[in-house]
PDB file of C-alpha atoms and ligand atoms in Angstrom:
ATOM      1  CA  MET P   1     182.424 118.050 -17.810  1.00  0.00           C
ATOM      2  CA  ALA P   2     183.154 120.708 -20.369  1.00  0.00           C
ATOM      3  CA  ASN P   3     181.181 122.450 -23.200  1.00  0.00           C
ATOM      4  CA  ILE P   4     183.033 121.647 -26.412  1.00  0.00           C
ATOM      5  CA  LEU P   5     182.503 122.951 -29.908  1.00  0.00           C
ATOM      6  CA  VAL P   6     183.753 120.742 -32.755  1.00  0.00           C
ATOM      7  CA  VAL P   7     184.093 122.543 -36.148  1.00  0.00           C
ATOM      8  CA  GLU P   8     184.684 119.873 -38.821  1.00  0.00           C
ATOM      9  CA  ASP P   9     182.946 119.268 -42.093  1.00  0.00           C
ATOM     10  CA  GLU P  10     183.873 115.615 -42.512  1.00  0.00           C
ATOM     11  CA  VAL P  11     180.861 113.953 -40.894  1.00  0.00           C
ATOM     12  CA  ASN P  12     182.663 110.727 -40.000  1.00  0.00           C
ATOM     13  CA  VAL P  13     185.435 112.634 -38.183  1.00  0.00           C
ATOM     14  CA  SER P  14     183.100 115.031 -36.391  1.00  0.00           C
ATOM     15  CA  SER P  15     180.671 112.336 -35.243  1.00  0.00           C
ATOM     16  CA  PHE P  16     183.575 110.169 -34.039  1.00  0.00           C
ATOM     17  CA  ILE P  17     184.884 113.050 -31.984  1.00  0.00           C
ATOM     18  CA  LYS P  18     181.413 113.981 -30.700  1.00  0.00           C
ATOM     19  CA  LYS P  19     180.568 110.392 -29.698  1.00  0.00           C
ATOM     20  CA  GLY P  20     183.882 109.903 -27.937  1.00  0.00           C
ATOM     21  CA  LEU P  21     183.696 113.196 -26.029  1.00  0.00           C
ATOM     22  CA  GLU P  22     180.106 112.555 -24.983  1.00  0.00           C
ATOM     23  CA  GLU P  23     181.185 109.208 -23.630  1.00  0.00           C
ATOM     24  CA  LYS P  24     183.635 111.101 -21.449  1.00  0.00           C
ATOM     25  CA  GLY P  25     180.698 113.160 -20.132  1.00  0.00           C
ATOM     26  CA  HIS P  26     181.229 116.352 -22.148  1.00  0.00           C
ATOM     27  CA  ASN P  27     178.587 118.429 -23.902  1.00  0.00           C
ATOM     28  CA  VAL P  28     179.381 118.661 -27.585  1.00  0.00           C
ATOM     29  CA  ASP P  29     178.126 120.884 -30.436  1.00  0.00           C
ATOM     30  CA  VAL P  30     179.172 120.325 -33.998  1.00  0.00           C
ATOM     31  CA  ALA P  31     179.436 122.910 -36.734  1.00  0.00           C
ATOM     32  CA  PHE P  32     180.061 121.749 -40.307  1.00  0.00           C
ATOM     33  CA  ASP P  33     181.588 124.920 -41.772  1.00  0.00           C
ATOM     34  CA  GLY P  34     183.620 127.922 -40.626  1.00  0.00           C
ATOM     35  CA  ALA P  35     180.779 130.431 -40.769  1.00  0.00           C
ATOM     36  CA  MET P  36     178.479 128.218 -38.669  1.00  0.00           C
ATOM     37  CA  GLY P  37     181.397 127.524 -36.290  1.00  0.00           C
ATOM     38  CA  LEU P  38     182.053 131.204 -35.807  1.00  0.00           C
ATOM     39  CA  SER P  39     178.494 132.012 -35.182  1.00  0.00           C
ATOM     40  CA  LEU P  40     178.057 129.216 -32.638  1.00  0.00           C
ATOM     41  CA  ALA P  41     181.430 130.029 -30.981  1.00  0.00           C
ATOM     42  CA  CYS P  42     180.374 133.680 -30.570  1.00  0.00           C
ATOM     43  CA  SER P  43     176.879 132.941 -29.290  1.00  0.00           C
ATOM     44  CA  ARG P  44     177.508 130.207 -26.718  1.00  0.00           C
ATOM     45  CA  GLU P  45     180.006 129.722 -23.938  1.00  0.00           C
ATOM     46  CA  TYR P  46     182.528 126.953 -24.700  1.00  0.00           C
ATOM     47  CA  ASP P  47     185.354 125.640 -22.649  1.00  0.00           C
ATOM     48  CA  VAL P  48     187.324 124.437 -25.618  1.00  0.00           C
ATOM     49  CA  ILE P  49     186.970 124.545 -29.407  1.00  0.00           C
ATOM     50  CA  ILE P  50     188.288 121.857 -31.681  1.00  0.00           C
ATOM     51  CA  LEU P  51     188.744 123.445 -35.054  1.00  0.00           C
ATOM     52  CA  ASP P  52     189.619 121.788 -38.357  1.00  0.00           C
ATOM     53  CA  VAL P  53     191.718 123.894 -40.741  1.00  0.00           C
ATOM     54  CA  ILE P  54     190.136 122.784 -44.030  1.00  0.00           C
ATOM     55  CA  LEU P  55     186.480 123.849 -43.935  1.00  0.00           C
ATOM     56  CA  PRO P  56     183.913 125.139 -46.427  1.00  0.00           C
ATOM     57  CA  GLN P  57     182.713 128.799 -46.207  1.00  0.00           C
ATOM     58  CA  MET P  58     185.601 129.997 -44.068  1.00  0.00           C
ATOM     59  CA  ASN P  59     188.661 127.986 -43.242  1.00  0.00           C
ATOM     60  CA  GLY P  60     189.774 127.241 -39.652  1.00  0.00           C
ATOM     61  CA  ILE P  61     192.598 129.809 -39.665  1.00  0.00           C
ATOM     62  CA  GLU P  62     190.272 132.552 -40.735  1.00  0.00           C
ATOM     63  CA  MET P  63     187.635 131.462 -38.266  1.00  0.00           C
ATOM     64  CA  CYS P  64     190.229 131.400 -35.475  1.00  0.00           C
ATOM     65  CA  ARG P  65     191.464 134.909 -36.381  1.00  0.00           C
ATOM     66  CA  ARG P  66     187.944 136.394 -36.490  1.00  0.00           C
ATOM     67  CA  TYR P  67     186.915 134.621 -33.314  1.00  0.00           C
ATOM     68  CA  ARG P  68     189.976 135.904 -31.407  1.00  0.00           C
ATOM     69  CA  ASP P  69     189.338 139.461 -32.777  1.00  0.00           C
ATOM     70  CA  THR P  70     185.748 139.354 -31.516  1.00  0.00           C
ATOM     71  CA  MET P  71     185.868 137.224 -28.349  1.00  0.00           C
ATOM     72  CA  GLY P  72     189.424 137.562 -27.075  1.00  0.00           C
ATOM     73  CA  TYR P  73     191.670 134.750 -25.915  1.00  0.00           C
ATOM     74  CA  ASP P  74     189.783 133.021 -23.061  1.00  0.00           C
ATOM     75  CA  VAL P  75     188.604 129.950 -24.847  1.00  0.00           C
ATOM     76  CA  PRO P  76     191.320 127.428 -25.826  1.00  0.00           C
ATOM     77  CA  ILE P  77     191.348 126.288 -29.430  1.00  0.00           C
ATOM     78  CA  ILE P  78     192.876 123.030 -30.607  1.00  0.00           C
ATOM     79  CA  MET P  79     193.412 122.925 -34.332  1.00  0.00           C
ATOM     80  CA  LEU P  80     193.237 119.821 -36.495  1.00  0.00           C
ATOM     81  CA  THR P  81     195.717 120.061 -39.293  1.00  0.00           C
ATOM     82  CA  ALA P  82     196.646 117.788 -42.206  1.00  0.00           C
ATOM     83  CA  LEU P  83     199.747 115.761 -41.547  1.00  0.00           C
ATOM     84  CA  GLY P  84     202.892 117.602 -42.477  1.00  0.00           C
ATOM     85  CA  SER P  85     201.242 120.991 -43.220  1.00  0.00           C
ATOM     86  CA  THR P  86     203.613 123.020 -41.072  1.00  0.00           C
ATOM     87  CA  ASP P  87     202.332 126.188 -42.761  1.00  0.00           C
ATOM     88  CA  ASP P  88     198.868 125.619 -41.277  1.00  0.00           C
ATOM     89  CA  VAL P  89     200.351 124.912 -37.870  1.00  0.00           C
ATOM     90  CA  VAL P  90     202.364 128.173 -37.887  1.00  0.00           C
ATOM     91  CA  LYS P  91     199.468 130.186 -39.134  1.00  0.00           C
ATOM     92  CA  GLY P  92     197.110 128.575 -36.703  1.00  0.00           C
ATOM     93  CA  LEU P  93     199.312 129.262 -33.725  1.00  0.00           C
ATOM     94  CA  GLU P  94     199.918 132.829 -34.921  1.00  0.00           C
ATOM     95  CA  THR P  95     196.209 133.508 -35.159  1.00  0.00           C
ATOM     96  CA  GLY P  96     195.595 132.298 -31.589  1.00  0.00           C
ATOM     97  CA  ALA P  97     195.208 128.519 -31.542  1.00  0.00           C
ATOM     98  CA  ASP P  98     196.513 127.012 -28.313  1.00  0.00           C
ATOM     99  CA  ASP P  99     197.537 123.681 -29.624  1.00  0.00           C
ATOM    100  CA  TYR P 100     197.242 121.558 -32.745  1.00  0.00           C
ATOM    101  CA  LEU P 101     196.862 117.918 -33.659  1.00  0.00           C
ATOM    102  CA  SER P 102     197.774 116.387 -37.013  1.00  0.00           C
ATOM    103  CA  LYS P 103     195.276 114.171 -38.705  1.00  0.00           C
ATOM    104  CA  PRO P 104     194.900 111.228 -38.487  1.00  0.00           C
ATOM    105  CA  PHE P 105     195.165 111.133 -34.706  1.00  0.00           C
ATOM    106  CA  MET P 106     194.275 108.735 -31.942  1.00  0.00           C
ATOM    107  CA  PHE P 107     191.235 109.693 -29.891  1.00  0.00           C
ATOM    108  CA  ASP P 108     193.254 109.307 -26.716  1.00  0.00           C
ATOM    109  CA  GLU P 109     195.720 111.838 -27.957  1.00  0.00           C
ATOM    110  CA  LEU P 110     192.890 114.350 -28.496  1.00  0.00           C
ATOM    111  CA  ILE P 111     191.607 113.690 -24.976  1.00  0.00           C
ATOM    112  CA  ALA P 112     195.110 114.276 -23.546  1.00  0.00           C
ATOM    113  CA  ARG P 113     195.394 117.639 -25.387  1.00  0.00           C
ATOM    114  CA  ILE P 114     191.928 118.702 -24.265  1.00  0.00           C
ATOM    115  CA  ASN P 115     192.791 117.836 -20.642  1.00  0.00           C
ATOM    116  CA  VAL P 116     195.971 119.881 -20.901  1.00  0.00           C
ATOM    117  CA  VAL P 117     194.176 123.036 -22.150  1.00  0.00           C
ATOM    118  CA  LEU P 118     191.324 122.582 -19.683  1.00  0.00           C
ATOM    119  CA  ARG P 119     193.785 122.200 -16.808  1.00  0.00           C
ATOM    120  CA  ARG P 120     195.601 125.307 -17.966  1.00  0.00           C
ATOM    121  CA  LYS P 121     192.203 126.995 -17.813  1.00  0.00           C
ATOM    122  CA  GLY P 122     191.820 125.780 -14.235  1.00  0.00           C
ATOM    123  CA  MET P 123     188.942 123.403 -14.833  1.00  0.00           C
ATOM    124  CA  GLY P 124     190.678 120.264 -15.952  1.00  0.00           C
ATOM    125  CA  VAL P 125     190.034 116.890 -14.604  1.00  0.00           C
ATOM    126  CA  SER P 126     193.079 116.452 -12.392  1.00  0.00           C
ATOM    127  CA  ALA P 127     195.310 113.686 -13.540  1.00  0.00           C
ATOM    128  CA  LYS P 128     195.170 110.484 -11.492  1.00  0.00           C
ATOM    129  CA  ILE P 129     197.748 107.861 -11.431  1.00  0.00           C
ATOM    130  CA  TYR P 130     196.649 104.462 -10.214  1.00  0.00           C
ATOM    131  CA  GLU P 131     199.160 101.854  -9.174  1.00  0.00           C
ATOM    132  CA  TYR P 132     198.502  98.316  -8.261  1.00  0.00           C
ATOM    133  CA  ALA P 133     201.158  95.555  -8.133  1.00  0.00           C
ATOM    134  CA  ASP P 134     203.372  96.133 -11.130  1.00  0.00           C
ATOM    135  CA  LEU P 135     200.585  97.872 -13.069  1.00  0.00           C
ATOM    136  CA  THR P 136     200.272 101.669 -13.491  1.00  0.00           C
ATOM    137  CA  LEU P 137     197.559 103.651 -15.176  1.00  0.00           C
ATOM    138  CA  ASN P 138     197.785 107.380 -15.814  1.00  0.00           C
ATOM    139  CA  THR P 139     194.532 109.196 -16.693  1.00  0.00           C
ATOM    140  CA  GLU P 140     196.344 112.222 -18.112  1.00  0.00           C
ATOM    141  CA  THR P 141     198.710 110.575 -20.535  1.00  0.00           C
ATOM    142  CA  MET P 142     196.314 107.587 -21.035  1.00  0.00           C
ATOM    143  CA  MET P 143     199.328 105.361 -20.533  1.00  0.00           C
ATOM    144  CA  VAL P 144     199.159 101.904 -19.040  1.00  0.00           C
ATOM    145  CA  ILE P 145     202.412 100.250 -18.029  1.00  0.00           C
ATOM    146  CA  ARG P 146     202.999  96.821 -16.612  1.00  0.00           C
ATOM    147  CA  SER P 147     206.450  95.811 -15.442  1.00  0.00           C
ATOM    148  CA  GLY P 148     207.956  98.612 -17.583  1.00  0.00           C
ATOM    149  CA  LYS P 149     206.050  97.397 -20.655  1.00  0.00           C
ATOM    150  CA  ASN P 150     203.705  99.862 -22.385  1.00  0.00           C
ATOM    151  CA  ILE P 151     200.224  98.411 -22.935  1.00  0.00           C
ATOM    152  CA  SER P 152     198.066  99.937 -25.616  1.00  0.00           C
ATOM    153  CA  LEU P 153     194.323  99.991 -24.812  1.00  0.00           C
ATOM    154  CA  THR P 154     191.187 101.233 -26.595  1.00  0.00           C
ATOM    155  CA  THR P 155     189.163 103.908 -24.839  1.00  0.00           C
ATOM    156  CA  LYS P 156     186.607 101.416 -23.427  1.00  0.00           C
ATOM    157  CA  GLU P 157     189.318  99.005 -22.279  1.00  0.00           C
ATOM    158  CA  PHE P 158     191.034 101.935 -20.590  1.00  0.00           C
ATOM    159  CA  ARG P 159     187.875 103.028 -18.829  1.00  0.00           C
ATOM    160  CA  LEU P 160     187.221  99.454 -17.628  1.00  0.00           C
ATOM    161  CA  LEU P 161     190.764  99.092 -16.320  1.00  0.00           C
ATOM    162  CA  GLU P 162     190.568 102.500 -14.690  1.00  0.00           C
ATOM    163  CA  LEU P 163     187.426 101.387 -12.826  1.00  0.00           C
ATOM    164  CA  LEU P 164     189.088  98.241 -11.665  1.00  0.00           C
ATOM    165  CA  MET P 165     192.222 100.041 -10.552  1.00  0.00           C
ATOM    166  CA  ALA P 166     190.236 102.674  -8.701  1.00  0.00           C
ATOM    167  CA  ASN P 167     188.673  99.812  -6.689  1.00  0.00           C
ATOM    168  CA  PRO P 168     191.391  97.270  -6.038  1.00  0.00           C
ATOM    169  CA  LEU P 169     190.360  94.121  -4.097  1.00  0.00           C
ATOM    170  CA  ARG P 170     186.742  95.133  -4.427  1.00  0.00           C
ATOM    171  CA  VAL P 171     184.376  92.874  -6.379  1.00  0.00           C
ATOM    172  CA  LEU P 172     182.570  94.930  -9.038  1.00  0.00           C
ATOM    173  CA  SER P 173     179.287  93.547 -10.329  1.00  0.00           C
ATOM    174  CA  ARG P 174     178.531  93.429 -14.014  1.00  0.00           C
ATOM    175  CA  THR P 175     175.795  96.016 -13.556  1.00  0.00           C
ATOM    176  CA  HIS P 176     178.124  98.364 -11.721  1.00  0.00           C
ATOM    177  CA  ILE P 177     180.637  98.076 -14.534  1.00  0.00           C
ATOM    178  CA  LEU P 178     177.997  98.534 -17.232  1.00  0.00           C
ATOM    179  CA  GLU P 179     176.671 101.707 -15.570  1.00  0.00           C
ATOM    180  CA  ASN P 180     180.135 103.209 -15.047  1.00  0.00           C
ATOM    181  CA  VAL P 181     181.952 102.277 -18.256  1.00  0.00           C
ATOM    182  CA  TRP P 182     179.041 102.031 -20.682  1.00  0.00           C
ATOM    183  CA  ASP P 183     175.844 103.854 -19.761  1.00  0.00           C
ATOM    184  CA  ALA P 184     172.771 103.242 -17.641  1.00  0.00           C
ATOM    185  CA  ASN P 185     170.559 102.714 -20.652  1.00  0.00           C
ATOM    186  CA  ILE P 186     172.539  99.833 -22.071  1.00  0.00           C
ATOM    187  CA  ASP P 187     170.705  96.486 -22.388  1.00  0.00           C
ATOM    188  CA  VAL P 188     171.537  94.603 -19.184  1.00  0.00           C
ATOM    189  CA  ASN P 189     171.601  91.317 -21.064  1.00  0.00           C
ATOM    190  CA  THR P 190     174.528  92.330 -23.173  1.00  0.00           C
ATOM    191  CA  ASN P 191     177.753  90.324 -22.760  1.00  0.00           C
ATOM    192  CA  VAL P 192     179.907  93.361 -23.455  1.00  0.00           C
ATOM    193  CA  VAL P 193     181.506  93.305 -20.018  1.00  0.00           C
ATOM    194  CA  GLU P 194     182.609  89.661 -20.431  1.00  0.00           C
ATOM    195  CA  VAL P 195     183.970  90.483 -23.860  1.00  0.00           C
ATOM    196  CA  TYR P 196     185.936  93.474 -22.655  1.00  0.00           C
ATOM    197  CA  ILE P 197     187.236  91.685 -19.580  1.00  0.00           C
ATOM    198  CA  ASN P 198     188.696  89.151 -22.012  1.00  0.00           C
ATOM    199  CA  TYR P 199     190.211  91.837 -24.193  1.00  0.00           C
ATOM    200  CA  LEU P 200     191.828  93.347 -21.073  1.00  0.00           C
ATOM    201  CA  ARG P 201     193.099  89.954 -19.836  1.00  0.00           C
ATOM    202  CA  ASN P 202     194.732  89.408 -23.218  1.00  0.00           C
ATOM    203  CA  LYS P 203     196.566  92.748 -22.969  1.00  0.00           C
ATOM    204  CA  VAL P 204     197.138  93.144 -19.197  1.00  0.00           C
ATOM    205  CA  ASP P 205     197.556  89.557 -17.864  1.00  0.00           C
ATOM    206  CA  LYS P 206     198.633  87.421 -20.767  1.00  0.00           C
ATOM    207  CA  GLY P 207     202.336  86.658 -20.586  1.00  0.00           C
ATOM    208  CA  PHE P 208     202.704  87.783 -17.011  1.00  0.00           C
ATOM    209  CA  PRO P 209     203.236  85.219 -14.252  1.00  0.00           C
ATOM    210  CA  VAL P 210     200.771  86.898 -11.844  1.00  0.00           C
ATOM    211  CA  LYS P 211     197.195  87.439 -13.065  1.00  0.00           C
ATOM    212  CA  LEU P 212     195.453  90.573 -11.787  1.00  0.00           C
ATOM    213  CA  ILE P 213     191.942  90.380 -13.270  1.00  0.00           C
ATOM    214  CA  HIS P 214     189.810  87.742 -11.617  1.00  0.00           C
ATOM    215  CA  THR P 215     186.272  86.497 -12.088  1.00  0.00           C
ATOM    216  CA  VAL P 216     184.245  85.975  -8.925  1.00  0.00           C
ATOM    217  CA  ILE P 217     181.589  83.536 -10.124  1.00  0.00           C
ATOM    218  CA  GLY P 218     178.085  84.881  -9.718  1.00  0.00           C
ATOM    219  CA  MET P 219     179.331  88.209  -8.406  1.00  0.00           C
ATOM    220  CA  GLY P 220     181.571  89.970 -10.851  1.00  0.00           C
ATOM    221  CA  TYR P 221     185.198  90.928 -11.333  1.00  0.00           C
ATOM    222  CA  VAL P 222     188.043  91.991  -9.052  1.00  0.00           C
ATOM    223  CA  LEU P 223     191.511  93.353  -9.418  1.00  0.00           C
ATOM    224  CA  LYS P 224     193.852  91.542  -7.110  1.00  0.00           C
ATOM    225  CA  GLU P 225     197.070  89.548  -6.976  1.00  0.00           C
ATOM    226  CA  GLU P 226     196.561  85.839  -6.926  1.00  0.00           C
TER     227      GLU P 226
HETATM  228 CA1   CA K   1     187.768 119.359 -42.944  1.00  0.00          CA
END
């Protein structure tokens, strides 16, 4: 779990990032302009700062420069730049950003970058690679491969498959899955687990001779070879 500051004025982008990171168990603060970002960044301890370049009050490059001048280089900064704006990238890295990501980006890509800078900082979640039958899941690269074929999953589908792969041959109840992949406060009557198991089957099992995701009636779901 990390303390993360997101500095981004576009509310839909910042709330999407905040929500996604909170689902991963991180604490997230959001600032909507560069001045507010700088004051938060200098007053609280963060493990990583996600900083958009185009911001009101003070742009991300200026904020990064002033922050580095005041606070030094301990906290990694990942800059969000507009696609193709190499100028911003160069300036950003020169002023002390550790990495950058061009918008629009996939959330998984942001997570992978965050994990890299956190690990460099010595507090990263260590990467885990799960293997079962011909299926491989890598929590660092967020890649899922079956029989050499790359399978693209959403964040929730990935988390669900990760849970199954961490517990092969073990029947996981719907409640256990809900609590681990969604959260403890979710309505227990929801059919979201069934829905996502179906999404996963369509991506992971469909078209392969051996099915890996099985329903155990009245009990739950299990990852096993037939
Ligand atoms: Ca912006």
